[in-house]
Structure formats: C-alpha cells, structure tokens
Amino acid sequence: MVPHLITALTGPINELEQRVIDSMPATERWFRLEWMEHTPPFYTSVDIRNAGFKLAPVDTNLFPGGWNNLTPEMLPLAVQAAMAAIEKICPEARNLLIIPENHTRNSFYLSNLAQLQRIFNMAGLNVRIGSVSPDVKKSTVIELPHGESLTLEPVVRTRGRLGLKHFDPCTILLNNDLSAGAPGILEDLHQQYLLPPLHAGWTVRRKSTHFRSYEEVAKRFGKVLGIDPWLINPLFGKCSDVDYSTQQGLDAVQVQVDAVLGKVRRKYKEYGIKEKPFVVVKADNGTYGMGVMTVRDPKDLEALNRKTRNKLAVVKDGQLVHDVIVQEGVLTQERLNGAVAEPVVYMMDRYVVGGFYRMHPDRGVDENLNAPGAAFVPLAFDQSTHMPQLGARPGASAPNRFYMYGVVARLAMLAASYELEATNPDAEIYD
Amino acid sequence: MVPHLITALTGPINELEQRVIDSMPATERWFRLEWMEHTPPFYTSVDIRNAGFKLAPVDTNLFPGGWNNLTPEMLPLAVQAAMAAIEKICPEARNLLIIPENHTRNSFYLSNLAQLQRIFNMAGLNVRIGSVSPDVKKSTVIELPHGESLTLEPVVRTRGRLGLKHFDPCTILLNNDLSAGAPGILEDLHQQYLLPPLHAGWTVRRKSTHFRSYEEVAKRFGKVLGIDPWLINPLFGKCSDVDYSTQQGLDAVQVQVDAVLGKVRRKYKEYGIKEKPFVVVKADNGTYGMGVMTVRDPKDLEALNRKTRNKLAVVKDGQLVHDVIVQEGVLTQERLNGAVAEPVVYMMDRYVVGGFYRMHPDRGVDENLNAPGAAFVPLAFDQSTHMPQLGARPGASAPNRFYMYGVVARLAMLAASYELEATNPDAEIYD
C-alpha cells in the first residue's frame, strides 16, 4: 500500500531527526503553550522539502484543497480534529456552509469538496456547498467518480447573513483563497463565523510576511531544540515594484538573487555541502504553483524571453504580480517510483491529520512540483506523525521521519497564526 | 484482519440504528452542548450488549485497563484525544505519573500500562509509572512480550506532592480503581491534578447511582431521537443490606428480581419479543466481573449453595458486598467465530478512540463475559465510529453499527459525568 520511498538517509538531516525525536515532550509542550496564546488557522496544508541536509516548508496554504488525497485511514483523525475545532468555535452549530473556489469544473477539486463535506458531516454538522460565483444561478447536482455526487447551490444573503435557500449556517468555511479579491457578499456578516477570515485570502496575504513570521518561529524553536534555525528555515529576500512585462525592477531582483545565493553558499560551506545553491523567485501574492521560477545564476534573469515573462507576470485569477520573494531553493531528495516527490502535510485545528507525497515525473529536484502532471501518493501519515519510534536508528524509521515533517508543518502553521494576527484589520479591538 | 461477525440483522435494532444514523447531526450537537455543561471523565470504557431488539451499556469503567487490546490503527486517535485532554487540564505539563493497580503480575495488565505510557508519551509527556503498593520498594524493570519493558517505581510523597525520585508530575493518572479504598498518600495533594478523582473509585462509586444517571440521560436522549428510552436503557432495582453468607436480605432481592422481571416481561410483550426475560444481580460496589449472577427465576435465589454465596459475597480486593443491583439482563446476540461476544468501547476525553469485542467461548448469551477465559478481538472502531455510511441499508453496515455503539457508549460516559458531579465531595465549593 505504501509505495517505495527513497530518501537520503545520511547527512545532517539524521542529526536533526534525532534532535526532534529526543525533544518530543519539550516540542509538544512548546506547541501547547503557543496555542494558549495564538489561535491556529482553521485548517492548513504545508508543502515541505527535505534536502537531506535541511528540511523546510516552502508553501503554507490556508485554504487547502486536496483533502480527497487523504486515505480512509486518515479520515477519523480529521473528523476528530474537526469536532474539536467546531466545539471551540460554535458548539451550538447545526449547519456549516462551504464556499468553494469559483472554477469548479475540475473533478479532483470537486472530490476535495466532497471529502470536506464528509468530514464535517461525520463531525455532526449539516453541510452544504454554496458558491459565490455569479455563474452558479441554481442548485446543481454534479456526479463525481465512484458514484458520489455533490450539490452546488447559489449563496443567498438575507439580513446580513449568508446562507442558502432554507439554510442558515452558524459557520462559513472558505475553501476559496480569494485570489480575485473578497466579494462584498462575504463582508460584514451578522453573527456568523467566517473561517479562515477574509484577510487570510491572497488579496491580503503575502508570502514574505509569512516567511518573516516563520523565520521568527524557526529561531525560537531552534533554541528549544538547540539547532541552527537555518536547518529548518529557507532564507529569503523581497523585491517590490517588479513588472515582468516591462522588465522594471528586474535588476533589483537580480541583486536579491545574488544576495540570497551568497548567504546560501556560506551556509553550504559551513556544513560542507557540495550541492550548487539555487533560489526560487515567486510572486509575493501568488499561490497555486503559479508565478514560480527556479534561478541558479543572477544572469538567468537577463535571458528571460517575452513568453516566460508574460507567464510570470500573472498569477491565479489573473492577478498581476508587483512584488516577488526570492527564496532559498530547497532541494527535494525524496523520490517515489523514480519521480521527484515532496511531502504535503494536512492539519485541522492544531492537529496533524494526514498527508501525502506530491510527485512529478517530469520535474527536477530543484523545481516546483505544484504543476500540471503532478500525482499524489497518500502515505500513512495518520499513524506516523503521532507514533514516532523512540530508540530507532536516525534515518531508518518512517514514523520518525513523518513525525519530524509534522513538527515542521506545525511550525509553519504557527507562523501563519502569527501572520494572521499581524494582518488582522480588527486587531485593535482586542488590544 | 476483522473476524467474521454474526449479528442479528433483523428486528427493532435496525430501526434504532436508522434513527441514530438519521439523527447524527442532532446527536453530535447534543453531545457538544452537554460537554459545555459537564466535564467528561478523563478516560472511560463501556461494555455494551446488543440484544438484537435493544442495545444497552452494562458496565462503565472509569479506570479502564485493556488499552493493549487497541490496534496500532486506533492509537493515533487515542494520542490526538490525549493531546486534547492534557491541553485542557494542564497545558504546561511536562510529566505524567500513572498509578497502576497493585496486583501487577498479570502480563496483559502490564501491557495495558505500557500502552497507556506510549499514548501519553506520544502526546508529548514524560510518563513514568509509580506504584502505591507497599510491595514495590524499589525501581523494577519488567520485561514484557514483544521485547517491550516497563519500569515500575515506588511513589514518593514530598511536601504534599506525589511523584517519584527526581520526578515531579503535574498530572497523576489513576489506573487503579481504588476498590480497596483510597490510600492516604493520594489525599490532599498540593497543586497536582489527580485523574480520575478519588470519588470515582469503587469505595465511593455505586452501580445504582451510575444507572440512575444513565436512566436520566437515556430519557433525555430518547426525546432527541424520538424513541422509547427502554431501547437503550437496562431497567434496574436496588437492594440494601444484603449479606450472602447469612442469607440476610435475600428475600428483598427476590422481590426486586420479581419486580424487574415483571417490567421486562411487559416490555417484551409490547415489542413482541419471544425471549425469556432474565436479570443480572451484581454487587453495587463491584467491578472486574466479580459478584455477578444471572437469575432467570426468583426461586433460583433460594437454591444458592454455600460455595456460590461465599463467592458472591466478596468482590475485588476482598471488599464485602452489602448492596446489590438487580439489572435487566440484556442478551448479546453477537458472535465471533461461534463464541458469544460483546463490544467494549474506549473513550479518551469526549472522543471514542477505539474498541474491541470481548468474547467467551464457554459462556451463554445471557451470561457475564468478563470472566477468566475471555479473549479480545480488536475491531476497526477507529474508522467505524467516526465514519457512518449514510444511506446504507439498516443492519447491513458495520460502520453504522459501530457508530451506534459509540453513541451509546458516550451516553454512558455522560451518565458517569453526571454521577461524578453528584458524588463530588468538593461540589459545594463550586456552587
């Protein structure tokens, strides 16, 4: 059932794994205390890269799709975590409304919605799916593979509350990352919980803000573990006012690329790493694997042709790129059936509930795998992240490896929690 | 992996199952609201009997052993629930002390302790096992099957706190049901959480108090489901001042037996049930399957010989029986590999985390199965209790059956919560 997994089983990552396993009680206590002060995002997925010598999150998604890739074995954990989440937010809840992405033709995405509906239904809620897309004008039943079906309904706003015809939800779950901006219909809701909040959408979110929070989290957690935070933190720089089409600001990007490459080179030297450093230039407001470019040499930026530049200039839902983040590239040294793979960890409330490998047969170890052609292989994260094997030889135990992934994913989730606090437009109310 | 299960797939139980499945969101909401007002016991196991026409808890254990019977697949749920429980009680916790039963030679029981230690360790705590038995004078390593080992240490009380040498726990988990009375060393602890509390021990607990609470819970939940509460509630009566050795009070027991049998007979008639009613006479303070007798006719009580009476007179740790409960006997119509079986459901905090079948090849459908010779067959409760299959034909879906078991087990847990509130000696502090 679990496919053959080839990972680099030597090098500093094993020392890191050993530290993480040895520090488990301290780590769990540290998270418990953090969650007393900070609210976890409602649900989160984190893409992780294991370079064999370092391990780092490269993307933190606050509107995770892909729940359909979780195995049936992982569902009970997701249901239990959903129960805990709902209980905290609205114990009286009867009804939950899920607001999906507007592009709803993709059957994988629709299966993701069906899975979310199942999870929250099993947690004891009546769950319906209401679209904010102007194209959805009436209730539509969509048949899915494996005999499932999904009913997509148009949302209705009545007296300040959002719902469906004859369906008034207590909680509204966004599975729409709001790349195109928050529609007015979602604003100023009357006594309804909208989760995640509007400012978690990509009109407000910036990768650079997230990774600045993550850097802080990594430094603090590094002290708990007694490690160099670089082992879990990707270095980065930010450039504003970039226009790929006119090439405006690309010289500043070049300077940043050079600076980040220099820092990485020094770290590689310090650790005796023979790999060639690279960076990944990403849209600061980007998601969905769009607007992403691997750069090995600052000169590469001079050689971009018009087609490539046009492609980089626009991200999801046609949003233009103005700012970019230049992030240390983290190799992925994991392979499944010969294809390059990276783990994606899923969390509900503060709990790791599952995960899978994203693999791409046509991409290299230094490339973005979130691209058409990617495949997903669920792995038994359910057991693994909770069940580290104390005393196992470093690098030899899959559960220990996955526990470590769960820790790093939770660090990224905590960074997202800091980030959402810092960007909360209503924050002054609580001061 | 899952053994063949033969259950009565016809009769009123299917209607009950259908009601339970149809009412899932209402049921889960009802539990959520109950847990806002009442604190669940720290951990609970509940023995359930499925008669094919009714389903009822017959024993609720607040110091559950048998955690070793949970499968590896169930452990992640237990770990996640343990994380939630610890977070509520003492988020700063580093150390947990488990106090086991004093009779610690049984290797099954020791495996149970090792499993509990594993669960709370995985939840992020340093866990050690400290005995209050005067026989445990020094730290002892005990080898267990499968290469595991367990270290049993003598407890130390210093400045009002209980711990081990160089080990000061924040929380003390009792896995000792205190049948022999609460030792003074456990009393008046200084700023430590003792869970479950002392009054959950069998010196204070009474089966009749529990089932009175359960009756109340069953009536209220019966209204939610729109069912006759008898379908989930075993009728009972209580007799005080019974002395089996002198036969004092046995006439009163006979009267109760007659009364309960009469009530059951009327219910059987109402539902057209052809079975012969029976009752189970149990020690009101009893546990561990001791002091239990199946009675089909009040006259049976006159025919008890000296040996049987002496056996009934004493329960665990040599405690004498003074009061008895006369409980409606609930047949078990489930069989595994030909042996009579009853489900046992395990809960941590408010969550169902697993379960197994207790089966006994030498016992009848109307007998107590908690007796030497019983075997345990884990079932995939982990998936099942969380993942009912809506739309499945009643009686045809194992997950739906197990979801129903999880609901009834939680009702019994809720009754235990009411019971502990009512018997709390410190209750007036909170009034």
XYZ file of N, CA, C and O in Angstrom, chain B residues 309-430:
488
model
N -22.640 -18.676 47.358
C -22.913 -17.482 48.167
C -21.618 -16.828 48.643
O -21.457 -15.624 48.598
N -20.657 -17.668 49.062
C -19.369 -17.116 49.507
C -18.660 -16.389 48.376
O -18.026 -15.365 48.592
N -18.804 -16.936 47.181
C -18.154 -16.324 46.026
C -18.789 -14.962 45.713
O -18.112 -13.989 45.363
N -20.125 -14.907 45.837
C -20.842 -13.663 45.527
C -20.604 -12.587 46.585
O -20.751 -11.396 46.312
N -20.265 -13.029 47.789
C -20.214 -12.103 48.930
C -19.028 -11.157 48.871
O -19.021 -10.118 49.534
N -18.015 -11.518 48.084
C -16.775 -10.754 48.104
C -16.438 -10.303 46.681
O -16.534 -11.081 45.736
N -16.084 -9.044 46.541
C -15.642 -8.570 45.229
C -14.168 -8.218 45.273
O -13.454 -8.597 46.207
N -13.715 -7.474 44.292
C -12.289 -7.199 44.122
C -11.635 -6.679 45.396
O -12.231 -5.924 46.147
N -10.408 -7.096 45.606
C -9.617 -6.685 46.771
C -10.313 -7.031 48.083
O -10.158 -6.330 49.088
N -11.114 -8.107 48.070
C -11.709 -8.610 49.308
C -12.801 -7.755 49.909
O -13.168 -7.937 51.067
N -13.343 -6.820 49.142
C -14.407 -5.966 49.673
C -15.709 -6.765 49.805
O -16.086 -7.497 48.891
N -16.388 -6.584 50.931
C -17.651 -7.286 51.144
C -18.785 -6.585 50.413
O -18.782 -5.373 50.245
N -19.744 -7.380 49.985
C -20.918 -6.841 49.302
C -22.020 -6.580 50.323
O -22.355 -7.459 51.115
N -22.544 -5.350 50.344
C -23.672 -5.032 51.223
C -24.921 -4.730 50.410
O -26.026 -5.069 50.789
N -24.709 -4.054 49.292
C -25.843 -3.661 48.459
C -25.715 -4.335 47.107
O -24.601 -4.563 46.623
N -26.856 -4.654 46.530
C -26.812 -5.238 45.190
C -27.745 -4.493 44.253
O -28.686 -3.827 44.674
N -27.434 -4.587 42.993
C -28.287 -4.023 41.959
C -28.852 -5.193 41.157
O -28.142 -6.156 40.842
N -30.158 -5.119 40.913
C -30.836 -6.148 40.119
C -31.126 -5.511 38.764
O -31.976 -4.633 38.645
N -30.376 -5.914 37.765
C -30.438 -5.224 36.472
C -31.063 -6.120 35.408
O -30.769 -7.326 35.356
N -31.905 -5.523 34.600
C -32.458 -6.241 33.455
C -31.315 -6.877 32.676
O -30.343 -6.204 32.323
N -31.424 -8.162 32.410
C -30.396 -8.835 31.607
C -30.568 -8.469 30.145
O -31.685 -8.489 29.620
N -29.478 -8.102 29.516
C -29.526 -7.797 28.088
C -28.743 -8.891 27.369
O -27.538 -9.059 27.609
N -29.452 -9.638 26.555
C -28.803 -10.689 25.766
C -27.748 -10.082 24.878
O -27.867 -8.930 24.463
N -26.726 -10.851 24.560
C -25.858 -10.411 23.493
C -26.047 -11.351 22.313
O -25.924 -12.564 22.422
N -26.434 -10.769 21.204
C -26.709 -11.574 20.013
C -25.548 -11.520 19.031
O -25.707 -11.830 17.867
N -24.406 -11.097 19.520
C -23.260 -11.045 18.616
C -22.336 -12.216 18.888
O -22.151 -12.634 20.034
N -21.792 -12.734 17.831
C -20.880 -13.873 17.938
C -19.685 -13.664 17.020
O -19.826 -13.144 15.915
N -18.527 -14.088 17.512
C -17.317 -14.076 16.696
C -16.785 -15.490 16.694
O -16.542 -16.052 17.766
N -16.594 -16.041 15.519
C -16.098 -17.413 15.410
C -16.888 -18.361 16.310
O -16.324 -19.244 16.945
N -18.178 -18.139 16.397
C -19.031 -19.035 17.178
C -19.104 -18.697 18.647
O -19.971 -19.207 19.357
N -18.218 -17.850 19.166
C -18.238 -17.529 20.594
C -19.080 -16.275 20.837
O -19.097 -15.350 20.024
N -19.776 -16.263 21.974
C -20.590 -15.113 22.353
C -19.667 -13.902 22.566
O -18.601 -14.035 23.168
N -20.088 -12.750 22.058
C -19.210 -11.572 22.088
C -19.975 -10.324 22.485
O -21.177 -10.216 22.225
N -19.298 -9.384 23.136
C -19.903 -8.083 23.429
C -18.882 -6.999 23.137
O -17.692 -7.163 23.405
N -19.339 -5.881 22.556
C -18.388 -4.810 22.253
C -18.010 -4.017 23.503
O -18.839 -3.817 24.394
N -16.762 -3.611 23.557
C -16.281 -2.718 24.606
C -15.728 -1.487 23.897
O -14.898 -1.608 22.994
N -16.243 -0.320 24.264
C -15.874 0.914 23.571
C -14.952 1.737 24.468
O -15.242 1.923 25.648
N -13.850 2.229 23.897
C -12.866 3.018 24.650
C -12.954 4.484 24.279
O -13.023 4.840 23.110
N -12.943 5.317 25.307
C -13.010 6.759 25.083
C -11.910 7.459 25.859
O -11.548 7.043 26.955
N -11.392 8.512 25.261
C -10.404 9.365 25.937
C -10.986 10.766 25.824
O -11.321 11.200 24.711
N -11.103 11.453 26.992
C -11.817 12.716 26.986
C -13.194 12.436 26.353
O -13.779 11.395 26.632
N -13.698 13.290 25.503
C -15.042 13.085 24.957
C -15.049 12.238 23.688
O -16.100 12.060 23.072
N -13.903 11.730 23.287
C -13.791 11.080 21.984
C -13.770 9.553 22.067
O -13.076 8.985 22.903
N -14.512 8.921 21.190
C -14.405 7.475 21.021
C -13.109 7.213 20.256
O -12.927 7.738 19.162
N -12.207 6.439 20.843
C -10.918 6.241 20.181
C -10.688 4.796 19.733
O -9.739 4.520 18.999
N -11.548 3.888 20.144
C -11.345 2.514 19.706
C -12.263 1.564 20.434
O -13.189 1.992 21.143
N -11.989 0.292 20.260
C -12.802 -0.691 20.937
C -12.439 -2.084 20.484
O -11.605 -2.260 19.602
N -13.054 -3.037 21.115
C -12.822 -4.425 20.719
C -14.014 -5.257 21.161
O -14.905 -4.771 21.866
N -14.027 -6.507 20.710
C -15.022 -7.438 21.203
C -14.433 -8.294 22.309
O -13.339 -8.842 22.153
N -15.140 -8.378 23.413
C -14.802 -9.362 24.437
C -15.623 -10.613 24.096
O -16.839 -10.535 23.954
N -14.957 -11.723 23.913
C -15.694 -12.940 23.567
C -15.335 -14.025 24.559
O -14.248 -14.044 25.138
N -16.278 -14.928 24.777
C -16.019 -16.015 25.721
C -16.621 -17.286 25.158
O -17.840 -17.396 25.031
N -15.763 -18.256 24.833
C -16.270 -19.458 24.161
C -17.134 -20.338 25.063
O -17.911 -21.152 24.563
N -17.025 -20.148 26.403
C -17.745 -21.061 27.306
C -18.952 -20.409 27.962
O -19.540 -20.985 28.877
N -19.308 -19.227 27.531
C -20.412 -18.540 28.192
C -21.603 -18.394 27.249
O -21.435 -18.338 26.030
N -22.792 -18.281 27.867
C -24.019 -18.164 27.087
C -24.370 -16.711 26.784
O -23.715 -15.788 27.284
N -25.405 -16.524 25.977
C -25.806 -15.189 25.545
C -26.354 -14.343 26.687
O -26.464 -13.127 26.561
N -26.703 -15.006 27.818
C -27.255 -14.257 28.944
C -26.279 -14.241 30.123
O -26.666 -13.981 31.247
N -25.012 -14.495 29.836
C -24.058 -14.538 30.939
C -23.019 -13.421 30.847
O -22.777 -12.864 29.774
N -22.419 -13.162 32.002
C -21.312 -12.218 32.108
C -20.102 -12.783 31.364
O -19.685 -13.898 31.616
N -19.537 -11.984 30.453
C -18.375 -12.467 29.691
C -17.063 -12.025 30.315
O -15.991 -12.470 29.898
N -17.135 -11.125 31.294
C -15.912 -10.617 31.922
C -15.472 -11.631 32.969
O -15.711 -11.484 34.153
N -14.850 -12.698 32.505
C -14.500 -13.826 33.359
C -13.254 -14.481 32.785
O -12.973 -14.337 31.594
N -12.510 -15.198 33.603
C -11.320 -15.874 33.068
C -11.679 -16.716 31.845
O -12.733 -17.353 31.807
N -10.848 -16.677 30.851
C -11.113 -17.409 29.607
C -11.592 -16.500 28.487
O -11.688 -16.922 27.343
N -11.886 -15.234 28.837
C -12.335 -14.291 27.802
C -11.168 -13.959 26.863
O -10.015 -13.952 27.281
N -11.506 -13.713 25.603
C -10.492 -13.286 24.640
C -10.942 -11.952 24.051
O -12.117 -11.575 24.165
N -10.002 -11.259 23.422
C -10.306 -9.917 22.938
C -9.959 -9.809 21.465
O -8.874 -10.175 21.052
N -10.914 -9.349 20.692
C -10.683 -9.214 19.266
C -10.888 -7.758 18.888
O -12.009 -7.254 18.888
N -9.797 -7.062 18.581
C -9.946 -5.660 18.215
C -10.718 -5.521 16.919
O -10.568 -6.339 16.012
N -11.543 -4.542 16.848
C -12.250 -4.263 15.601
C -11.952 -2.850 15.174
O -11.524 -2.034 15.981
N -12.183 -2.595 13.934
C -11.786 -1.296 13.394
C -12.752 -0.205 13.836
O -13.378 0.467 13.037
N -12.861 -0.044 15.147
C -13.704 1.016 15.670
C -13.196 2.390 15.240
O -13.935 3.340 15.195
N -11.905 2.460 15.007
C -11.314 3.767 14.714
C -11.973 4.411 13.508
O -12.399 5.551 13.535
N -12.060 3.639 12.446
C -12.744 4.167 11.269
C -14.236 4.226 11.500
O -14.914 5.150 11.110
N -14.706 3.150 12.142
C -16.131 2.895 12.086
C -16.951 3.887 12.878
O -17.972 4.367 12.415
N -16.494 4.201 14.090
C -17.351 5.052 14.902
C -17.405 6.464 14.342
O -18.350 7.188 14.582
N -16.384 6.847 13.598
C -16.392 8.194 13.038
C -16.984 8.247 11.642
O -17.232 9.317 11.126
N -17.145 7.101 10.993
C -17.441 7.133 9.575
C -18.731 6.394 9.197
O -18.703 5.497 8.377
N -19.844 6.750 9.811
C -21.072 6.076 9.414
C -21.351 6.266 7.929
O -20.967 7.263 7.336
N -21.972 5.281 7.338
C -22.285 5.345 5.913
C -23.737 5.728 5.753
O -24.623 4.878 5.866
N -23.954 6.998 5.486
C -25.324 7.463 5.339
C -25.928 6.787 4.116
O -25.276 6.661 3.087
N -27.144 6.335 4.241
C -27.811 5.743 3.096
C -27.653 4.236 3.006
O -28.293 3.601 2.188
N -26.803 3.654 3.857
C -26.668 2.198 3.824
C -27.930 1.560 4.407
O -28.614 2.150 5.239
N -28.222 0.352 3.981
C -29.397 -0.374 4.479
C -29.195 -0.662 5.966
O -28.128 -1.116 6.372
N -30.218 -0.380 6.806
C -30.058 -0.619 8.243
C -29.631 -2.055 8.511
O -30.159 -2.990 7.913
N -28.668 -2.229 9.399
C -28.216 -3.558 9.781
C -27.172 -4.128 8.854
O -26.574 -5.152 9.146
N -26.917 -3.469 7.724
C -26.002 -4.037 6.741
C -24.628 -3.389 6.781
O -23.717 -3.837 6.112
N -24.474 -2.327 7.573
C -23.231 -1.573 7.538
C -22.521 -1.641 8.890
O -23.035 -1.170 9.903
N -21.338 -2.246 8.897
C -20.576 -2.327 10.149
C -20.264 -0.932 10.706
O -20.445 -0.696 11.905
N -19.809 0.025 9.875
C -19.561 1.362 10.432
C -20.786 1.965 11.107
O -20.670 2.612 12.144
N -21.964 1.756 10.542
C -23.171 2.318 11.162
C -23.443 1.657 12.509
O -23.817 2.312 13.478
N -23.257 0.337 12.561
C -23.429 -0.376 13.825
C -22.468 0.183 14.867
O -22.833 0.449 16.000
N -21.204 0.379 14.467
C -20.211 0.838 15.431
C -20.432 2.302 15.810
O -20.150 2.704 16.935
N -20.943 3.080 14.882
C -21.275 4.461 15.246
C -22.330 4.445 16.349
O -22.225 5.176 17.343
N -23.340 3.583 16.190
C -24.399 3.460 17.201
C -23.793 3.034 18.544
O -24.159 3.570 19.596
N -22.859 2.093 18.509
C -22.204 1.672 19.757
C -21.472 2.856 20.393
O -21.485 3.033 21.618
N -20.821 3.657 19.538
C -20.093 4.824 20.046
C -21.040 5.836 20.681
O -20.690 6.484 21.670
N -22.241 5.965 20.130
C -23.229 6.885 20.707
C -23.673 6.383 22.080
O -23.674 7.143 23.066
N -24.017 5.107 22.171
C -24.483 4.557 23.450
C -23.361 4.608 24.493
O -23.588 4.937 25.662
N -22.134 4.326 24.057
C -21.004 4.397 24.993
C -20.839 5.825 25.512
O -20.576 6.041 26.698
N -21.016 6.806 24.627
C -20.882 8.192 25.076
C -22.022 8.591 26.008
O -21.833 9.430 26.904
N -23.210 8.012 25.806
C -24.303 8.278 26.749
C -23.922 7.772 28.140
O -24.173 8.442 29.148
N -23.304 6.586 28.179
C -22.883 6.033 29.474
C -21.780 6.905 30.085
O -21.751 7.126 31.300
N -20.909 7.415 29.237
C -19.837 8.299 29.724
C -20.440 9.585 30.291
O -20.000 10.086 31.336
N -21.452 10.095 29.604
C -22.119 11.300 30.089
C -22.790 11.031 31.440
O -22.730 11.862 32.360
N -23.406 9.842 31.552
C -24.022 9.465 32.835
C -22.969 9.435 33.934
O -23.212 9.877 35.061
N -21.777 8.938 33.598
C -20.688 8.900 34.585
C -20.287 10.316 34.978
O -19.943 10.585 36.134
N -20.344 11.227 34.011
C -20.016 12.620 34.314
C -21.030 13.209 35.303
O -20.656 13.840 36.291
N -22.325 12.962 35.059
C -23.374 13.398 35.999
C -23.123 12.785 37.385
O -23.222 13.447 38.406
N -22.820 11.488 37.349
C -22.616 10.728 38.585
C -21.462 11.333 39.395
O -21.588 11.532 40.611
N -20.360 11.649 38.715
C -19.203 12.199 39.428
C -19.493 13.589 39.978
O -19.001 13.965 41.047
N -20.323 14.346 39.266
C -20.724 15.654 39.789
C -21.551 15.481 41.065
O -21.354 16.190 42.050
N -22.465 14.513 41.019
C -23.375 14.313 42.153
C -22.639 13.786 43.378
O -23.044 14.045 44.510
N -21.572 13.031 43.156
C -20.868 12.418 44.290
C -19.599 13.187 44.678
O -18.870 12.751 45.554
N -19.366 14.326 44.036
C -18.144 15.087 44.300
C -18.174 15.683 45.701
O -19.019 16.524 46.010
N -17.270 15.264 46.575
C -17.304 15.792 47.951
C -16.960 17.286 48.017
O -17.311 17.955 48.987
N -16.296 17.809 47.000
C -15.934 19.231 46.997
C -16.926 20.079 46.203
O -16.656 21.235 45.912
N -18.073 19.478 45.867
C -19.005 20.146 44.956
C -19.447 21.504 45.466
O -19.617 22.436 44.698
N -19.622 21.618 46.794
C -20.159 22.884 47.325
C -19.254 24.070 47.024
O -19.702 25.198 46.939
N -17.976 23.802 46.820
C -17.043 24.891 46.515
C -17.482 25.634 45.249
O -17.343 26.836 45.138
N -18.006 24.873 44.314
C -18.336 25.470 43.013
C -19.745 26.048 42.965
O -20.132 26.640 41.978
